[in-house]
Structures are given as structure tokens and as C-alpha cells.
CSV table of C-alpha atoms in Angstrom, one decimal:
chain,number,residue,atom,x,y,z
A,1,UNK,CA,-121.6,6.4,-143.6
A,2,UNK,CA,-120.3,9.2,-141.3
A,3,UNK,CA,-119.1,6.8,-138.6
A,4,UNK,CA,-116.3,5.1,-140.7
A,5,UNK,CA,-115.2,8.5,-141.9
A,6,UNK,CA,-114.8,9.6,-138.3
A,7,UNK,CA,-112.9,6.5,-137.4
A,8,UNK,CA,-110.6,7.1,-140.4
A,9,UNK,CA,-109.8,10.6,-139.3
A,10,UNK,CA,-108.9,9.4,-135.8
A,11,UNK,CA,-106.7,6.7,-137.2
A,12,UNK,CA,-104.9,9.3,-139.4
A,13,UNK,CA,-104.3,11.5,-136.4
A,14,UNK,CA,-103.0,8.6,-134.3
A,15,UNK,CA,-100.6,7.7,-137.1
A,16,UNK,CA,-99.3,11.3,-137.3
A,17,UNK,CA,-98.6,11.6,-133.6
A,18,UNK,CA,-97.6,8.2,-132.4
A,19,UNK,CA,-95.6,6.6,-135.1
A,20,UNK,CA,-92.9,7.7,-137.5
A,21,UNK,CA,-89.9,10.0,-136.9
A,22,UNK,CA,-89.8,12.6,-134.1
A,23,UNK,CA,-89.7,15.5,-136.7
A,24,UNK,CA,-93.0,14.5,-138.3
A,25,UNK,CA,-94.5,14.0,-134.9
A,26,UNK,CA,-93.6,17.6,-133.9
A,27,UNK,CA,-94.9,18.9,-137.3
A,28,UNK,CA,-98.0,16.7,-136.9
A,29,UNK,CA,-97.4,15.3,-140.4
A,30,UNK,CA,-97.9,11.8,-141.6
A,31,UNK,CA,-94.5,10.0,-141.8
A,32,UNK,CA,-93.6,7.5,-144.5
A,33,UNK,CA,-91.4,5.8,-141.8
A,34,UNK,CA,-88.5,5.4,-144.3
A,35,UNK,CA,-85.2,5.2,-142.5
A,36,UNK,CA,-82.8,6.8,-142.1
A,37,UNK,CA,-84.6,9.9,-143.7
A,38,UNK,CA,-88.3,9.8,-144.3
A,39,UNK,CA,-89.8,11.4,-147.5
A,40,UNK,CA,-91.2,14.4,-145.6
A,41,UNK,CA,-87.9,15.4,-143.9
A,42,UNK,CA,-86.1,14.8,-147.2
A,43,UNK,CA,-88.5,17.0,-149.1
A,44,UNK,CA,-88.4,19.8,-146.5
A,45,UNK,CA,-84.6,19.5,-145.8
A,46,UNK,CA,-85.2,18.7,-142.1
A,47,UNK,CA,-83.2,16.6,-139.7
A,48,UNK,CA,-84.9,13.2,-139.4
A,49,UNK,CA,-84.6,11.6,-136.0
A,50,UNK,CA,-86.1,8.4,-134.7
A,51,UNK,CA,-87.4,7.5,-131.2
A,52,UNK,CA,-86.4,3.9,-131.1
A,53,UNK,CA,-83.4,4.4,-128.8
A,54,UNK,CA,-85.5,6.4,-126.4
A,55,UNK,CA,-88.5,4.0,-126.3
A,56,UNK,CA,-86.2,1.0,-125.8
A,57,UNK,CA,-85.1,2.1,-122.4
A,58,UNK,CA,-88.3,3.9,-121.3
A,59,UNK,CA,-89.9,2.6,-118.1
A,60,UNK,CA,-93.7,2.9,-118.0
A,61,UNK,CA,-95.1,3.9,-114.6
A,62,UNK,CA,-97.4,1.4,-113.0
A,63,UNK,CA,-101.1,1.8,-113.6
A,64,UNK,CA,-103.6,3.0,-111.0
A,65,UNK,CA,-104.9,-0.6,-110.6
A,66,UNK,CA,-101.4,-1.9,-109.9
A,67,UNK,CA,-100.9,0.7,-107.1
A,68,UNK,CA,-104.1,-0.3,-105.2
A,69,UNK,CA,-103.3,-1.1,-101.6
A,70,UNK,CA,-99.6,-0.6,-102.0
A,71,UNK,CA,-97.6,2.2,-100.5
A,72,UNK,CA,-96.7,4.8,-103.1
A,73,UNK,CA,-93.0,4.9,-102.1
A,74,UNK,CA,-92.6,1.4,-103.5
A,75,UNK,CA,-93.2,2.7,-107.0
A,76,UNK,CA,-90.6,5.3,-108.0
A,77,UNK,CA,-91.6,7.9,-110.5
A,78,UNK,CA,-90.6,6.8,-114.0
A,79,UNK,CA,-87.8,8.8,-115.6
A,80,UNK,CA,-88.7,11.8,-117.8
A,81,UNK,CA,-86.6,13.3,-120.6
A,82,UNK,CA,-85.5,16.9,-120.3
A,83,UNK,CA,-86.5,17.7,-124.0
A,84,UNK,CA,-90.2,17.4,-124.6
A,85,UNK,CA,-91.7,16.3,-127.9
A,86,UNK,CA,-93.6,19.6,-128.2
A,87,UNK,CA,-91.6,22.4,-129.8
A,88,UNK,CA,-92.0,26.0,-128.6
A,89,UNK,CA,-94.8,27.8,-130.3
A,90,UNK,CA,-92.4,30.1,-132.2
A,91,UNK,CA,-90.9,27.0,-134.0
A,92,UNK,CA,-94.2,25.4,-135.1
A,93,UNK,CA,-94.4,27.1,-138.5
A,94,UNK,CA,-92.4,25.8,-141.4
A,95,UNK,CA,-90.3,28.9,-142.1
A,96,UNK,CA,-89.1,29.1,-138.4
A,97,UNK,CA,-88.3,25.4,-138.5
A,98,UNK,CA,-86.2,25.8,-141.7
A,99,UNK,CA,-84.3,28.6,-140.1
A,100,UNK,CA,-83.8,26.7,-136.9
A,101,UNK,CA,-82.4,23.7,-138.8
A,102,UNK,CA,-80.2,26.1,-140.9
A,103,UNK,CA,-78.8,27.5,-137.6
A,104,UNK,CA,-77.9,23.9,-136.5
A,105,UNK,CA,-76.5,22.8,-139.8
A,106,UNK,CA,-74.7,26.0,-141.0
A,107,UNK,CA,-74.0,28.4,-138.1
A,108,UNK,CA,-73.3,26.1,-135.2
A,109,UNK,CA,-70.4,24.3,-136.8
A,110,UNK,CA,-68.7,27.7,-137.2
A,111,UNK,CA,-68.7,28.3,-133.4
A,112,UNK,CA,-65.6,26.2,-132.8
A,113,UNK,CA,-62.2,26.2,-134.4
A,114,UNK,CA,-60.9,22.8,-133.4
A,115,UNK,CA,-62.2,19.2,-132.9
A,116,UNK,CA,-62.2,17.4,-129.6
A,117,UNK,CA,-63.5,20.3,-127.5
A,118,UNK,CA,-67.2,19.9,-128.0
A,119,UNK,CA,-69.5,22.6,-129.3
A,120,UNK,CA,-71.0,24.7,-126.4
A,121,UNK,CA,-73.5,26.4,-128.8
A,122,UNK,CA,-75.0,23.0,-129.5
A,123,UNK,CA,-74.6,21.7,-126.0
A,124,UNK,CA,-75.6,24.7,-123.9
A,125,UNK,CA,-77.0,27.5,-126.0
A,126,UNK,CA,-79.6,25.7,-128.0
A,127,UNK,CA,-81.3,23.9,-125.0
A,128,UNK,CA,-81.3,27.3,-123.2
A,129,UNK,CA,-82.9,28.9,-126.3
A,130,UNK,CA,-85.8,26.5,-126.2
A,131,UNK,CA,-86.8,27.9,-122.9
A,132,UNK,CA,-86.6,31.6,-123.9
A,133,UNK,CA,-88.6,33.1,-126.8
A,134,UNK,CA,-86.3,36.1,-127.1
A,135,UNK,CA,-83.3,33.8,-127.8
A,136,UNK,CA,-85.3,31.8,-130.3
A,137,UNK,CA,-86.2,35.0,-132.1
A,138,UNK,CA,-82.6,36.2,-132.1
A,139,UNK,CA,-81.4,32.8,-133.4
A,140,UNK,CA,-83.9,33.0,-136.3
A,141,UNK,CA,-82.9,36.6,-137.1
A,142,UNK,CA,-79.2,35.8,-137.1
A,143,UNK,CA,-79.6,32.7,-139.2
A,144,UNK,CA,-81.7,34.5,-141.8
A,145,UNK,CA,-79.1,37.3,-142.0
A,146,UNK,CA,-76.3,34.7,-142.3
A,147,UNK,CA,-77.9,32.8,-145.2
A,148,UNK,CA,-79.3,35.9,-147.0
A,149,UNK,CA,-76.2,36.0,-149.1
A,150,UNK,CA,-77.2,32.8,-150.8
A,151,UNK,CA,-81.0,32.8,-150.2
A,152,UNK,CA,-82.9,35.8,-151.4
A,153,UNK,CA,-86.0,34.9,-149.4
A,154,UNK,CA,-84.0,35.0,-146.1
A,155,UNK,CA,-83.3,38.8,-146.3
A,156,UNK,CA,-86.9,39.8,-145.7
A,157,UNK,CA,-87.3,37.3,-142.9
A,158,UNK,CA,-84.1,38.5,-141.3
A,159,UNK,CA,-85.4,42.1,-141.2
A,160,UNK,CA,-88.8,40.9,-139.8
A,161,UNK,CA,-87.2,38.9,-137.0
A,162,UNK,CA,-84.7,41.7,-136.4
A,163,UNK,CA,-87.4,44.2,-135.7
A,164,UNK,CA,-89.1,41.7,-133.3
A,165,UNK,CA,-85.9,41.0,-131.4
A,166,UNK,CA,-85.2,44.7,-131.0
A,167,UNK,CA,-88.6,45.4,-129.6
A,168,UNK,CA,-88.6,42.5,-127.2
A,169,UNK,CA,-85.0,43.1,-126.1
A,170,UNK,CA,-85.9,46.7,-125.2
A,171,UNK,CA,-88.7,45.4,-123.0
A,172,UNK,CA,-86.4,42.8,-121.5
A,173,UNK,CA,-83.8,45.5,-120.8
A,174,UNK,CA,-86.4,47.5,-118.8
A,175,UNK,CA,-87.0,44.5,-116.6
A,176,UNK,CA,-83.3,44.0,-116.0
A,177,UNK,CA,-82.8,47.7,-115.2
A,178,UNK,CA,-85.5,47.3,-112.5
A,179,UNK,CA,-83.5,44.6,-110.9
A,180,UNK,CA,-85.1,41.4,-112.4
A,181,UNK,CA,-82.0,39.4,-113.4
A,182,UNK,CA,-83.9,36.2,-114.0
A,183,UNK,CA,-83.8,36.7,-117.8
A,184,UNK,CA,-80.5,38.5,-118.0
A,185,UNK,CA,-78.7,35.6,-119.6
A,186,UNK,CA,-81.2,35.4,-122.4
A,187,UNK,CA,-80.9,39.1,-123.0
A,188,UNK,CA,-77.1,38.7,-123.3
A,189,UNK,CA,-77.4,35.9,-125.8
A,190,UNK,CA,-79.9,37.8,-127.9
A,191,UNK,CA,-77.6,40.9,-127.9
A,192,UNK,CA,-74.6,38.8,-129.0
A,193,UNK,CA,-76.7,37.3,-131.8
A,194,UNK,CA,-77.7,40.9,-132.8
A,195,UNK,CA,-73.9,41.7,-133.1
A,196,UNK,CA,-73.6,38.7,-135.4
A,197,UNK,CA,-76.4,39.6,-137.7
A,198,UNK,CA,-75.5,43.3,-137.8
A,199,UNK,CA,-72.0,42.6,-139.0
A,200,UNK,CA,-72.8,44.1,-142.4
A,201,UNK,CA,-74.1,47.3,-140.7
A,202,UNK,CA,-72.4,48.2,-137.4
A,203,UNK,CA,-72.4,45.8,-134.5
A,204,UNK,CA,-70.5,48.0,-132.1
A,205,UNK,CA,-73.7,49.3,-130.5
A,206,UNK,CA,-74.7,45.9,-129.3
A,207,UNK,CA,-71.2,44.7,-128.9
A,208,UNK,CA,-70.7,47.5,-126.3
A,209,UNK,CA,-74.0,46.5,-124.7
A,210,UNK,CA,-72.9,42.9,-124.6
A,211,UNK,CA,-69.8,43.7,-122.6
A,212,UNK,CA,-71.9,45.7,-120.1
A,213,UNK,CA,-74.3,42.7,-119.8
A,214,UNK,CA,-71.3,40.4,-119.2
A,215,UNK,CA,-70.1,42.6,-116.3
A,216,UNK,CA,-73.7,42.6,-114.9
A,217,UNK,CA,-73.7,38.8,-115.1
A,218,UNK,CA,-70.5,38.7,-113.0
A,219,UNK,CA,-72.0,40.9,-110.3
A,220,UNK,CA,-75.6,39.5,-110.2
A,221,UNK,CA,-74.8,36.1,-108.8
A,222,UNK,CA,-74.4,34.1,-112.0
A,223,UNK,CA,-71.8,31.4,-111.6
A,224,UNK,CA,-68.7,32.5,-113.7
A,225,UNK,CA,-67.9,28.8,-114.0
A,226,UNK,CA,-71.1,28.2,-115.9
A,227,UNK,CA,-70.0,26.7,-119.3
A,228,UNK,CA,-72.6,28.8,-121.1
A,229,UNK,CA,-71.4,32.1,-119.6
A,230,UNK,CA,-67.8,31.1,-120.3
A,231,UNK,CA,-68.7,30.4,-123.9
A,232,UNK,CA,-70.5,33.8,-124.2
A,233,UNK,CA,-67.5,35.6,-122.7
A,234,UNK,CA,-65.2,33.9,-125.2
A,235,UNK,CA,-67.6,34.8,-128.0
A,236,UNK,CA,-67.8,38.5,-127.0
A,237,UNK,CA,-64.0,38.7,-126.6
A,238,UNK,CA,-63.4,37.2,-130.0
A,239,UNK,CA,-65.8,39.7,-131.7
A,240,UNK,CA,-64.4,42.6,-129.8
A,241,UNK,CA,-60.8,41.9,-130.6
A,242,UNK,CA,-61.4,41.3,-134.3
A,243,UNK,CA,-64.0,44.0,-135.0
A,244,UNK,CA,-62.1,46.7,-133.2
A,245,UNK,CA,-58.8,45.9,-134.9
A,246,UNK,CA,-59.6,45.3,-138.6
A,247,UNK,CA,-59.1,48.9,-139.5
A,248,UNK,CA,-57.1,51.7,-137.8
A,249,UNK,CA,-58.2,55.2,-137.3
A,250,UNK,CA,-61.7,54.6,-138.7
A,251,UNK,CA,-64.1,57.2,-137.4
A,252,UNK,CA,-66.8,55.5,-135.4
A,253,UNK,CA,-69.5,57.0,-133.2
A,254,UNK,CA,-69.4,54.0,-130.8
A,255,UNK,CA,-66.2,53.7,-128.8
A,256,UNK,CA,-65.4,50.2,-127.4
A,257,UNK,CA,-62.6,50.0,-124.8
A,258,UNK,CA,-60.1,47.5,-126.2
A,259,UNK,CA,-57.4,48.0,-123.6
A,260,UNK,CA,-56.7,44.6,-122.1
A,261,UNK,CA,-55.8,46.2,-118.8
A,262,UNK,CA,-59.4,47.6,-118.5
A,263,UNK,CA,-61.2,44.5,-119.6
A,264,UNK,CA,-61.4,41.6,-117.1
A,265,UNK,CA,-62.9,39.3,-119.8
A,266,UNK,CA,-59.5,39.5,-121.6
A,267,UNK,CA,-58.3,36.9,-119.1
A,268,UNK,CA,-59.8,34.4,-121.5
A,269,UNK,CA,-56.7,35.0,-123.7
A,270,UNK,CA,-54.2,35.2,-120.9
A,271,UNK,CA,-50.7,33.8,-121.2
A,272,UNK,CA,-51.7,30.4,-119.8
A,273,UNK,CA,-51.4,27.2,-121.7
A,274,UNK,CA,-54.4,25.7,-119.8
A,275,UNK,CA,-56.6,28.3,-121.6
A,276,UNK,CA,-56.3,26.1,-124.7
A,277,UNK,CA,-58.2,23.3,-123.0
A,278,UNK,CA,-61.2,25.5,-122.5
A,279,UNK,CA,-60.9,27.6,-125.7
A,280,UNK,CA,-63.3,27.0,-128.6
A,281,UNK,CA,-62.4,29.9,-130.8
A,282,UNK,CA,-58.8,31.0,-129.9
A,283,UNK,CA,-57.1,27.6,-130.0
A,284,UNK,CA,-53.3,27.7,-129.9
A,285,UNK,CA,-53.4,31.4,-130.9
A,286,UNK,CA,-54.9,32.6,-127.6
A,287,UNK,CA,-51.6,34.4,-126.6
A,288,UNK,CA,-51.5,36.1,-130.0
A,289,UNK,CA,-55.1,37.3,-129.7
A,290,UNK,CA,-54.2,39.1,-126.5
A,291,UNK,CA,-51.6,41.2,-128.4
A,292,UNK,CA,-53.9,42.3,-131.2
A,293,UNK,CA,-55.6,45.1,-129.3
A,294,UNK,CA,-52.2,46.5,-128.1
A,295,UNK,CA,-50.9,46.6,-131.7
A,296,UNK,CA,-54.1,48.4,-132.8
A,297,UNK,CA,-53.9,51.0,-130.0
A,298,UNK,CA,-50.3,51.8,-130.9
A,299,UNK,CA,-51.1,51.9,-134.7
A,300,UNK,CA,-53.9,54.4,-134.1
A,301,UNK,CA,-51.6,56.5,-132.0
A,302,UNK,CA,-48.9,56.5,-134.6
A,303,UNK,CA,-51.4,57.4,-137.3
A,304,UNK,CA,-52.2,60.6,-135.4
A,305,UNK,CA,-48.7,61.3,-134.1
A,306,UNK,CA,-46.1,59.8,-136.5
A,307,UNK,CA,-43.2,61.1,-134.5
A,308,UNK,CA,-44.2,59.3,-131.2
A,309,UNK,CA,-41.0,57.4,-130.6
A,310,UNK,CA,-42.3,55.7,-127.5
A,311,UNK,CA,-45.2,54.2,-129.4
A,312,UNK,CA,-42.8,53.2,-132.2
A,313,UNK,CA,-40.6,51.3,-129.7
A,314,UNK,CA,-43.6,49.6,-128.1
A,315,UNK,CA,-44.6,48.4,-131.5
A,316,UNK,CA,-41.2,46.9,-132.1
A,317,UNK,CA,-41.3,45.2,-128.7
A,318,UNK,CA,-44.7,43.6,-129.6
A,319,UNK,CA,-43.2,42.6,-132.9
A,320,UNK,CA,-40.4,40.8,-131.0
A,321,UNK,CA,-43.0,39.0,-128.8
A,322,UNK,CA,-44.9,37.8,-131.9
A,323,UNK,CA,-41.7,36.7,-133.6
A,324,UNK,CA,-40.5,34.8,-130.5
A,325,UNK,CA,-43.9,33.0,-130.0
A,326,UNK,CA,-44.2,29.4,-131.1
A,327,UNK,CA,-47.0,26.9,-130.9
A,328,UNK,CA,-46.7,24.0,-128.4
A,329,UNK,CA,-45.0,20.9,-129.6
A,330,UNK,CA,-47.4,18.2,-130.9
A,331,UNK,CA,-48.4,15.4,-128.6
A,332,UNK,CA,-48.7,12.1,-130.6
A,333,UNK,CA,-50.2,10.4,-127.6
A,334,UNK,CA,-53.2,12.7,-127.5
A,335,UNK,CA,-55.8,11.7,-130.1
A,336,UNK,CA,-57.4,15.2,-129.7
A,337,UNK,CA,-54.1,17.0,-130.5
A,338,UNK,CA,-55.0,19.1,-133.5
A,339,UNK,CA,-52.3,20.1,-136.0
A,340,UNK,CA,-54.8,22.3,-137.8
A,341,UNK,CA,-55.0,24.5,-134.7
A,342,UNK,CA,-51.3,24.9,-134.8
A,343,UNK,CA,-51.4,25.9,-138.5
A,344,UNK,CA,-54.2,28.5,-137.7
A,345,UNK,CA,-52.0,29.9,-134.9
A,346,UNK,CA,-49.0,30.2,-137.3
A,347,UNK,CA,-51.2,32.0,-139.8
A,348,UNK,CA,-52.2,34.5,-137.1
A,349,UNK,CA,-48.5,34.9,-136.3
A,350,UNK,CA,-47.5,35.8,-139.9
A,351,UNK,CA,-50.5,38.2,-140.0
A,352,UNK,CA,-49.5,40.0,-136.8
A,353,UNK,CA,-45.9,40.3,-137.9
A,354,UNK,CA,-46.9,41.9,-141.2
A,355,UNK,CA,-49.6,44.0,-139.5
A,356,UNK,CA,-47.1,45.4,-137.0
A,357,UNK,CA,-44.5,46.3,-139.6
A,358,UNK,CA,-47.2,48.1,-141.7
A,359,UNK,CA,-48.2,50.0,-138.6
A,360,UNK,CA,-44.6,51.1,-138.2
A,361,UNK,CA,-44.6,52.4,-141.7
A,362,UNK,CA,-47.7,54.5,-141.0
A,363,UNK,CA,-49.9,55.9,-143.7
A,364,UNK,CA,-47.0,56.3,-146.1
A,365,UNK,CA,-47.1,54.2,-149.2
A,366,UNK,CA,-44.6,51.3,-148.7
A,367,UNK,CA,-41.4,51.4,-150.8
A,368,UNK,CA,-40.8,48.6,-153.4
A,369,UNK,CA,-38.2,47.2,-151.0
A,370,UNK,CA,-40.7,47.1,-148.1
A,371,UNK,CA,-43.4,45.5,-150.4
A,372,UNK,CA,-40.9,42.8,-151.4
A,373,UNK,CA,-40.1,42.2,-147.7
A,374,UNK,CA,-43.8,42.0,-146.8
A,375,UNK,CA,-44.4,39.6,-149.7
A,376,UNK,CA,-42.1,37.0,-147.9
A,377,UNK,CA,-44.7,36.9,-145.1
A,378,UNK,CA,-47.5,36.4,-147.6
A,379,UNK,CA,-45.5,33.7,-149.3
A,380,UNK,CA,-45.3,31.7,-146.1
A,381,UNK,CA,-49.0,32.5,-145.3
A,382,UNK,CA,-50.2,31.1,-148.6
A,383,UNK,CA,-48.1,28.0,-148.2
A,384,UNK,CA,-49.6,27.4,-144.7
A,385,UNK,CA,-53.1,27.9,-146.2
A,386,UNK,CA,-52.4,25.0,-148.6
A,387,UNK,CA,-51.9,22.6,-145.6
A,388,UNK,CA,-55.3,23.2,-144.2
A,389,UNK,CA,-57.9,20.7,-145.4
A,390,UNK,CA,-61.0,22.3,-146.9
A,391,UNK,CA,-63.2,20.9,-144.2
A,392,UNK,CA,-61.0,21.8,-141.3
A,393,UNK,CA,-62.6,23.6,-138.4
A,394,UNK,CA,-59.6,26.0,-138.3
A,395,UNK,CA,-61.2,27.9,-141.3
A,396,UNK,CA,-63.8,29.2,-138.8
A,397,UNK,CA,-61.4,31.9,-137.5
A,398,UNK,CA,-59.5,32.6,-140.8
A,399,UNK,CA,-61.5,35.5,-142.2
A,400,UNK,CA,-59.7,38.2,-140.3
A,401,UNK,CA,-56.1,37.1,-141.2
A,402,UNK,CA,-57.2,36.5,-144.8
A,403,UNK,CA,-58.6,40.0,-145.1
A,404,UNK,CA,-55.6,41.7,-143.5
A,405,UNK,CA,-53.1,39.7,-145.6
A,406,UNK,CA,-55.2,40.2,-148.7
A,407,UNK,CA,-55.0,44.0,-148.2
A,408,UNK,CA,-51.2,43.8,-148.4
A,409,UNK,CA,-51.1,41.5,-151.4
A,410,UNK,CA,-49.6,42.9,-154.6
A,411,UNK,CA,-48.7,39.6,-156.2
A,412,UNK,CA,-51.4,38.3,-158.5
A,413,UNK,CA,-50.8,34.7,-157.3
A,414,UNK,CA,-51.2,35.7,-153.7
A,415,UNK,CA,-54.4,37.6,-154.5
A,416,UNK,CA,-55.8,34.6,-156.3
A,417,UNK,CA,-55.1,32.2,-153.5
A,418,UNK,CA,-56.6,34.5,-150.8
A,419,UNK,CA,-59.6,35.2,-153.0
A,420,UNK,CA,-60.1,31.5,-153.4
A,421,UNK,CA,-59.9,31.0,-149.6
A,422,UNK,CA,-62.4,33.8,-148.8
A,423,UNK,CA,-64.8,32.4,-151.4
A,424,UNK,CA,-64.9,29.0,-149.8
A,425,UNK,CA,-68.4,27.7,-148.8
A,426,UNK,CA,-67.2,27.9,-145.1
A,427,UNK,CA,-67.3,31.7,-145.3
A,428,UNK,CA,-70.2,32.2,-147.7
A,429,UNK,CA,-72.1,34.9,-145.9
A,430,UNK,CA,-72.8,38.7,-146.0
A,431,UNK,CA,-69.6,39.2,-144.0
A,432,UNK,CA,-67.3,37.3,-146.4
A,433,UNK,CA,-68.8,39.0,-149.4
A,434,UNK,CA,-68.2,42.4,-147.9
A,435,UNK,CA,-64.6,41.4,-147.2
A,436,UNK,CA,-64.1,40.3,-150.8
A,437,UNK,CA,-65.7,43.5,-152.0
A,438,UNK,CA,-63.3,45.5,-149.9
A,439,UNK,CA,-60.3,43.5,-151.0
A,440,UNK,CA,-61.2,44.0,-154.7
A,441,UNK,CA,-61.5,47.7,-153.9
A,442,UNK,CA,-58.0,47.7,-152.3
A,443,UNK,CA,-56.5,45.9,-155.2
A,444,UNK,CA,-58.1,48.2,-157.8
A,445,UNK,CA,-57.1,51.3,-155.8
A,446,UNK,CA,-53.4,51.0,-156.5
A,447,UNK,CA,-50.4,51.4,-154.4
A,448,UNK,CA,-51.9,54.1,-152.2
A,449,UNK,CA,-54.2,51.6,-150.5
A,450,UNK,CA,-52.2,49.2,-148.4
A,451,UNK,CA,-52.9,47.1,-145.3
A,452,UNK,CA,-55.4,48.1,-142.7
A,453,UNK,CA,-55.0,51.8,-143.7
A,454,UNK,CA,-56.0,50.8,-147.2
A,455,UNK,CA,-59.0,48.9,-145.9
A,456,UNK,CA,-60.0,52.1,-144.0
A,457,UNK,CA,-59.6,54.2,-147.1
A,458,UNK,CA,-61.5,51.9,-149.4
A,459,UNK,CA,-64.3,51.2,-146.9
A,460,UNK,CA,-65.0,54.9,-146.6
A,461,UNK,CA,-65.0,55.4,-150.3
A,462,UNK,CA,-67.3,52.4,-151.0
A,463,UNK,CA,-69.5,53.2,-147.9
A,464,UNK,CA,-69.1,49.6,-146.8
A,465,UNK,CA,-68.8,48.8,-143.1
A,466,UNK,CA,-66.5,45.9,-142.6
A,467,UNK,CA,-67.0,43.7,-139.5
A,468,UNK,CA,-66.0,40.2,-138.8
A,469,UNK,CA,-67.8,38.0,-136.3
């Protein structure tokens, strides 16, 4: 009686590991083998993949009996696939797998702003993560924090993984300080992911650390042409530019140098049209991104010294540069030519024009005439928003201009359009909800809260730290 039972058990195990979809094999679950998505993957909201395409081309190595008496060199080693079937131990529990798949489905698509340029997070970062437990933990922490706005269960998990990442990152840092650079890249990725998940708190601590780690990568023998390092540099540059320029004159206990002349990584947004070909976040607006820190530095200077005529003239010079700028002409012969990226760049242009003029006004409440003039920029901005399809990748980088323009909106229709855009599923995260909370605070505050100065005033009153990653 026991023998058949034992045979049944072995048969069940064989079924769970050698047939069915790859996801069920990894989870050691019995697969219903229903294509394209089996019942188990459908029930657990997992990505269902099948091994047919791999097995069809797989060459089996000759058996030992076939090799008898024959020189070994005549039988080349069979090809092996770089991604093994076995997942890392950290991803073998159901919660971790759910967060990992959420990262792929929700977070990864936000890492590019235009089609046709690939997604380096998917191509380079995820395979790297599977070889480094610290990066896996950081991915899980950042994902849980990102979806905690819509999933109550994720908040506790984000704090759990956050504590684990902080502890292990400190240990990794001690190894790097001692001169062991073999895991420096993993520490850099984990630190950038910490910036992303701490956007609702204060990411400047880890943002500043990320910039130092980037410099260390450049001097420790890492190839600067490595596409993963290039992607991380662009990511750090993007976060630095936007996070340090959303508000002006906001007291912060962590100073990040945003002067382009002092930061070699700002070459990613240099005045070079070839940068667009390698850019995944800046798109056609890469030249405008380079001007944002300079505008912010001058705005902060004027807020402290309103009579600084040199700073005032420099601001008008930057305003002229922004006004003169135009996106490149479309290329109908290029199938990857993206009109949405041009629209996104034009939206940044209108935002910078308005932002510069608000900086010139300083902390004084704008006059009705000035507000009417500023509204012309917001009119064009809202019209451009209407041309972006809801599923366009360009929305990835729109939260900063939406927040800045929203802080200057006095027209009810403008506010409704901007609120609708910020509330899109594309942005549904803790960051977007904080932005919307601040915008409502600015709108309720009255005429004394306007632009980035208004954001600063309301953020202090509401004790909300506003960051955009």
C-alpha cells in the first residue's frame, strides 16, 4: 500500500519541476499548463512564461557512453543559458515574488521617457540584481514603498526591507572604504533605490552619497562606457536636478552641490544633440535640464538679496536662452522619431519660462497683471498636455513641471486639468499624492502662496517634504 503512494509522490514532484510554465517550476507548484497564462500565475498575478522556445534549440551533450574512445575535443560543450531556472533565495517566498513582479510591471516602465531607446533597468539592472542580494533587497523595499499608496499591506513590508537594506548597505560600505571595490556597483544601485523610496521623507542623504559613489566608480577602474553605469549616472543626475530645484530657499540640513561647473556627471545633459540618442530620461529636453540648476541658484540668491542686479541680469539671460530653444525638427524617415518627446520638451520649456519670471518677481505677491501674463504660459501648457496620449512614456517625467505649473495656477480650469494629470494612474504613488496635497495647500492658501516660493511656504506649514524621483 505504501509503495504506490511513494510512486505517486515522486510523480507529483516530477510534474511540478519538469513540465508546465517556468514560473510554476521556480515556485515548485503544480502547473495547469493552460496557455498563455496558467491558473496558478493568473491567481497569484505572476508573469507566466513558457520554456518551449528554449527547449526547441537546446543541444543535449553526448552521454558518457557516446564519448567512449573518442577525443573529448570532438564534442564541444553544449550551450548554457545565462539565467538559471533557480531564483535567488531571497525571491523564493511569495511576498518577495509579488514585489519583484510589481517592480517589473509598475516601476520599470517609468524608467524611460520615450520609446525606441530600450529600457536599461530591464536590460542591465535586473540581471545584475539577481547576482547581488543587497540590490534585490533594495528593489523590494523601493517597490513596496512605491505601491504603498494603493496597497496598505505594502507599507509594512517597505519598512521591513528598508531596515534590512540600511543595515546591509552599512556593512557593504565598510568593505568599500577598506578598498574592496568588487561590490561597489551594487552599493551604488541600492543607494539610488533608497533615494527613490525615501522621496516622501528626505532622499538628499542618500542622493549625496550616490554622487560620491559615482565619483568613486569613475576612479576605481569601472568602465565609464558601461551601459549600466551610464544609466545610473543619468538616473542620479535626473533626481539631483529635480529634487534640488523644486523649491527655493528651503532650509535643508543636507547640502547637495548643484552647480553644473562642479559636477562632471552634468555632461549627460550637455549641449550636444547626440546625447538624445543615449538619453532615457531627458529626451529632447536635455539642454533645458542643464539650465534648471542655474535658474535655481540665481533664484535662491535673489530671495536672499533682492537688489542683486547681476543675478537679476543672469536670470533674464537664462530666460532668453530658454525662449530661444526649440526642439529638433521631426524626422519622418525615422520610425523611432518620437513626437511625444518633443511635446514633453516643450512642456519643460513653458515651465522654465514661467519659473524664471516668478524668480525675477521674488517673494512678492504677483500683481494681477503679472498673474494674467503667467496664465498665458499655463494656457499653452494645458493645451500641450491634451496632445499627450494617456499611455505615452513622456508622462514619466511630467510630475515636476505639473507641480511647478500647478503652484502658479489661479484659473479653476487650469487647476482641474493639472489635478487630473497628477491623478493619472501613471503617477499613482506616495510622491504624486504628496504633490497633490501640496498643490491643494497652495490653492487654499490664497494669493500669498505662488510658484516655488508658495510650495516652500505650504510645505513648511503642512510639514510635508516634497521630492520627485
